[in-house]
Amino acid sequence: YDLIVKYKEKTPQSYILELAGKLNSRVITNYEYLPGFTFQSVDSNLTIDEVIAQYKADPNVEYVEPNFTYHIDSSVPNDPY
């Protein structure tokens, strides 16, 4: 599963990569114009809630949330008008 993780201002990239390694995740994308904002892919036996709790416990993490992908069930409208 994937997460969106926002680190606090001035968190070094080396720390971000170190924490990701400890939590069995890897940084997929980060943006120069959005410092501290990362997309991460998690490869863990823990549940998504357990991994989120571990990220939230870190004082350098501002917020973390699942990066869910939504799909439509059908492309046929059910509106009769």
XYZ file of N, CA, C and O in Angstrom:
324
model
N 0.833 -1.181 0.000
C 0.000 0.000 0.000
C 0.875 1.241 0.000
O 2.070 1.178 0.283
N 0.272 2.365 -0.342
C 1.010 3.620 -0.456
C 0.511 4.627 0.575
O -0.669 4.611 0.955
N 1.428 5.503 0.973
C 1.115 6.543 1.941
C 1.560 7.893 1.411
O 2.513 7.986 0.633
N 0.881 8.923 1.877
C 1.336 10.289 1.694
C 1.866 10.724 3.053
O 1.144 10.666 4.047
N 3.135 11.110 3.092
C 3.760 11.510 4.356
C 4.292 12.924 4.196
O 5.023 13.217 3.253
N 3.913 13.797 5.132
C 4.418 15.167 5.148
C 5.287 15.326 6.389
O 4.836 15.136 7.511
N 6.556 15.626 6.155
C 7.494 15.840 7.253
C 7.524 17.306 7.620
O 7.240 18.175 6.795
N 7.889 17.587 8.855
C 7.973 18.963 9.311
C 9.088 19.692 8.566
O 10.024 19.080 8.064
N 8.932 21.000 8.538
C 9.900 21.852 7.854
C 11.316 21.591 8.368
O 11.517 21.379 9.567
N 12.246 21.584 7.474
C 13.679 21.414 7.761
C 14.069 20.003 8.190
O 15.127 19.788 8.763
N 13.197 19.013 7.945
C 13.586 17.622 8.202
C 14.531 17.210 7.075
O 14.168 17.295 5.900
N 15.750 16.784 7.412
C 16.718 16.434 6.356
C 16.273 15.221 5.541
O 15.637 14.299 6.056
N 16.620 15.239 4.270
C 16.291 14.124 3.380
C 16.894 12.824 3.903
O 16.286 11.760 3.785
N 18.059 12.903 4.505
C 18.708 11.701 5.040
C 17.853 11.075 6.144
O 17.752 9.849 6.238
N 17.203 11.908 6.958
C 16.331 11.385 8.019
C 15.083 10.742 7.415
O 14.638 9.689 7.871
N 14.529 11.371 6.381
C 13.335 10.834 5.713
C 13.628 9.440 5.167
O 12.851 8.506 5.359
N 14.773 9.299 4.511
C 15.147 7.994 3.947
C 15.437 6.972 5.039
O 15.093 5.793 4.907
N 16.035 7.417 6.143
C 16.329 6.512 7.259
C 15.042 5.988 7.892
O 14.896 4.790 8.142
N 14.087 6.884 8.143
C 12.811 6.469 8.736
C 12.054 5.539 7.789
O 11.488 4.532 8.225
N 12.058 5.849 6.505
C 11.396 4.990 5.523
C 11.996 3.587 5.568
O 11.269 2.588 5.540
N 13.312 3.501 5.663
C 13.975 2.197 5.740
C 13.582 1.424 6.980
O 13.338 0.215 6.920
N 13.474 2.112 8.113
C 13.086 1.455 9.369
C 11.666 0.904 9.304
O 11.352 -0.096 9.948
N 10.808 1.582 8.543
C 9.399 1.188 8.471
C 9.081 0.396 7.205
O 7.922 0.261 6.814
N 10.124 -0.151 6.567
C 9.962 -0.981 5.361
C 9.177 -0.276 4.266
O 8.283 -0.855 3.652
N 9.495 0.978 4.063
C 8.871 1.701 2.962
C 9.968 2.358 2.130
O 11.122 2.426 2.539
N 9.573 2.817 0.967
C 10.535 3.528 0.133
C 9.845 4.761 -0.436
O 8.641 4.761 -0.708
N 10.623 5.801 -0.574
C 10.098 7.041 -1.126
C 9.945 6.865 -2.633
O 10.910 6.564 -3.328
N 8.719 7.000 -3.106
C 8.432 6.886 -4.531
C 8.685 8.241 -5.203
O 9.324 8.322 -6.234
N 8.144 9.278 -4.588
C 8.237 10.616 -5.156
C 8.361 11.641 -4.048
O 7.726 11.515 -3.003
N 9.191 12.637 -4.284
C 9.177 13.839 -3.474
C 9.343 15.013 -4.423
O 9.811 14.852 -5.546
N 8.908 16.174 -3.997
C 8.895 17.332 -4.877
C 9.751 18.445 -4.281
O 9.586 18.778 -3.118
N 10.634 19.005 -5.106
C 11.495 20.089 -4.651
C 10.680 21.288 -4.192
O 11.016 21.938 -3.215
N 9.582 21.561 -4.898
C 8.756 22.731 -4.584
C 7.783 22.474 -3.424
O 7.076 23.377 -3.005
N 7.733 21.240 -2.917
C 6.929 20.896 -1.739
C 7.832 20.209 -0.722
O 7.806 18.983 -0.584
N 8.660 20.958 -0.019
C 9.621 20.337 0.896
C 8.945 19.460 1.955
O 7.957 19.856 2.560
N 9.468 18.260 2.124
C 8.966 17.349 3.147
C 7.780 16.508 2.736
O 7.350 15.626 3.465
N 7.210 16.757 1.576
C 6.028 16.037 1.109
C 6.485 14.856 0.273
O 7.199 15.021 -0.710
N 6.083 13.636 0.664
C 6.528 12.441 -0.050
C 5.379 11.466 -0.275
O 4.424 11.413 0.498
N 5.500 10.702 -1.355
C 4.682 9.516 -1.566
C 5.577 8.336 -1.243
O 6.716 8.267 -1.717
N 5.073 7.397 -0.429
C 5.885 6.255 -0.041
C 5.112 4.956 -0.248
O 3.905 4.902 -0.040
N 5.835 3.942 -0.668
C 5.275 2.608 -0.856
C 5.744 1.736 0.308
O 6.940 1.671 0.585
N 4.803 1.083 0.973
C 5.108 0.291 2.163
C 5.047 -1.192 1.821
O 4.083 -1.661 1.224
N 6.079 -1.917 2.225
C 6.126 -3.366 2.062
C 6.318 -3.958 3.452
O 7.444 -4.117 3.914
N 5.210 -4.233 4.133
C 5.274 -4.646 5.533
C 4.175 -5.652 5.840
O 3.137 -5.674 5.185
N 4.420 -6.455 6.858
C 3.392 -7.380 7.345
C 2.412 -6.688 8.279
O 1.402 -7.265 8.656
N 2.729 -5.459 8.662
C 1.843 -4.697 9.532
C 0.662 -4.164 8.733
O 0.753 -3.980 7.513
N -0.422 -3.873 9.433
C -1.576 -3.271 8.759
C -1.261 -1.814 8.448
O -0.344 -1.221 9.019
N -2.051 -1.250 7.568
C -1.847 0.152 7.214
C -2.007 1.050 8.443
O -1.268 2.018 8.626
N -2.952 0.713 9.334
C -3.159 1.510 10.543
C -1.958 1.437 11.483
O -1.603 2.432 12.115
N -1.335 0.277 11.570
C -0.153 0.127 12.424
C 1.020 0.943 11.888
O 1.739 1.586 12.657
N 1.209 0.930 10.582
C 2.305 1.698 9.983
C 2.042 3.194 10.139
O 2.939 3.960 10.498
N 0.804 3.616 9.922
C 0.452 5.031 10.111
C 0.720 5.458 11.545
O 1.260 6.543 11.796
N 0.378 4.617 12.511
C 0.628 4.934 13.924
C 2.123 5.107 14.187
O 2.522 5.995 14.951
N 2.953 4.288 13.557
C 4.398 4.410 13.736
C 4.912 5.718 13.154
O 5.760 6.381 13.745
N 4.401 6.095 11.994
C 4.795 7.385 11.415
C 4.345 8.540 12.305
O 5.090 9.481 12.551
N 3.106 8.477 12.777
C 2.570 9.555 13.620
C 3.347 9.705 14.925
O 3.395 10.793 15.499
N 3.938 8.626 15.402
C 4.708 8.677 16.644
C 6.035 9.406 16.468
O 6.656 9.803 17.457
N 6.465 9.587 15.240
C 7.741 10.268 14.988
C 7.534 11.782 15.083
O 6.653 12.326 14.423
N 8.343 12.480 15.870
C 8.146 13.923 16.047
C 8.419 14.760 14.789
O 8.020 15.915 14.731
N 9.083 14.185 13.785
C 9.370 14.924 12.555
C 8.275 14.786 11.501
O 8.360 15.402 10.444
N 7.260 13.971 11.770
C 6.166 13.767 10.816
C 5.025 14.719 11.152
O 4.508 14.714 12.263
N 4.662 15.540 10.176
C 3.559 16.478 10.369
C 2.216 15.763 10.217
O 1.311 15.942 11.019
N 2.088 14.966 9.151
C 0.897 14.130 8.990
C 1.202 12.984 8.050
O 2.163 13.013 7.287
N 0.363 11.963 8.117
C 0.477 10.797 7.238
C -0.929 10.287 6.966
O -1.785 10.306 7.848
N -1.160 9.884 5.721
C -2.481 9.357 5.366
C -2.331 8.357 4.229
O -1.354 8.391 3.483
N -3.287 7.453 4.100
C -3.233 6.478 3.001
C -3.407 7.188 1.665
O -4.118 8.191 1.568
N -2.760 6.689 0.662
C -2.924 7.198 -0.697
C -3.756 6.172 -1.460
O -3.226 5.345 -2.190
N -5.055 6.238 -1.250
C -5.958 5.289 -1.888
C -6.209 5.676 -3.341
O -6.237 6.843 -3.688
N -6.430 4.675 -4.156
C -6.837 4.868 -5.536
C -8.277 4.401 -5.654
O -8.608 3.285 -5.256
N -9.112 5.258 -6.172
C -10.523 4.923 -6.322
C -10.816 4.615 -7.786
O -10.254 5.230 -8.685
N -11.699 3.655 -8.004
C -12.114 3.264 -9.349
C -13.629 3.299 -9.416
O -14.309 2.954 -8.447
N -14.136 3.656 -10.587
C -15.586 3.621 -10.744
C -16.018 2.179 -10.989
O -15.274 1.385 -11.555
N -17.205 1.840 -10.513
C -17.719 0.486 -10.693
C -18.276 0.272 -12.095
O -18.252 -0.820 -12.628
N -18.820 1.329 -12.663
C -19.454 1.184 -13.961
C -19.331 2.502 -14.705
O -19.328 3.572 -14.112
N -19.268 2.422 -16.006
C -19.211 3.651 -16.789
C -20.559 3.943 -17.459
O -20.665 4.856 -18.244
N -21.576 3.167 -17.126
C -22.904 3.368 -17.690
C -23.727 4.156 -16.677
O -23.927 3.716 -15.556
N -24.196 5.339 -17.048
C -24.990 6.128 -16.103
C -26.306 5.427 -15.755
O -26.892 4.732 -16.576
N -26.742 5.611 -14.533
C -28.014 5.030 -14.123
C -29.131 6.070 -14.066
O -30.215 5.799 -13.573
N -28.866 7.252 -14.585
C -29.853 8.311 -14.614
C -30.759 8.109 -15.831
O -30.303 8.125 -16.971
N -32.083 7.921 -15.622
C -32.965 7.640 -16.749
C -33.268 8.859 -17.630
O -33.871 8.727 -18.683
N -32.857 10.078 -17.234
C -33.190 11.280 -18.013
C -32.023 11.798 -18.772
O -30.953 11.867 -18.545
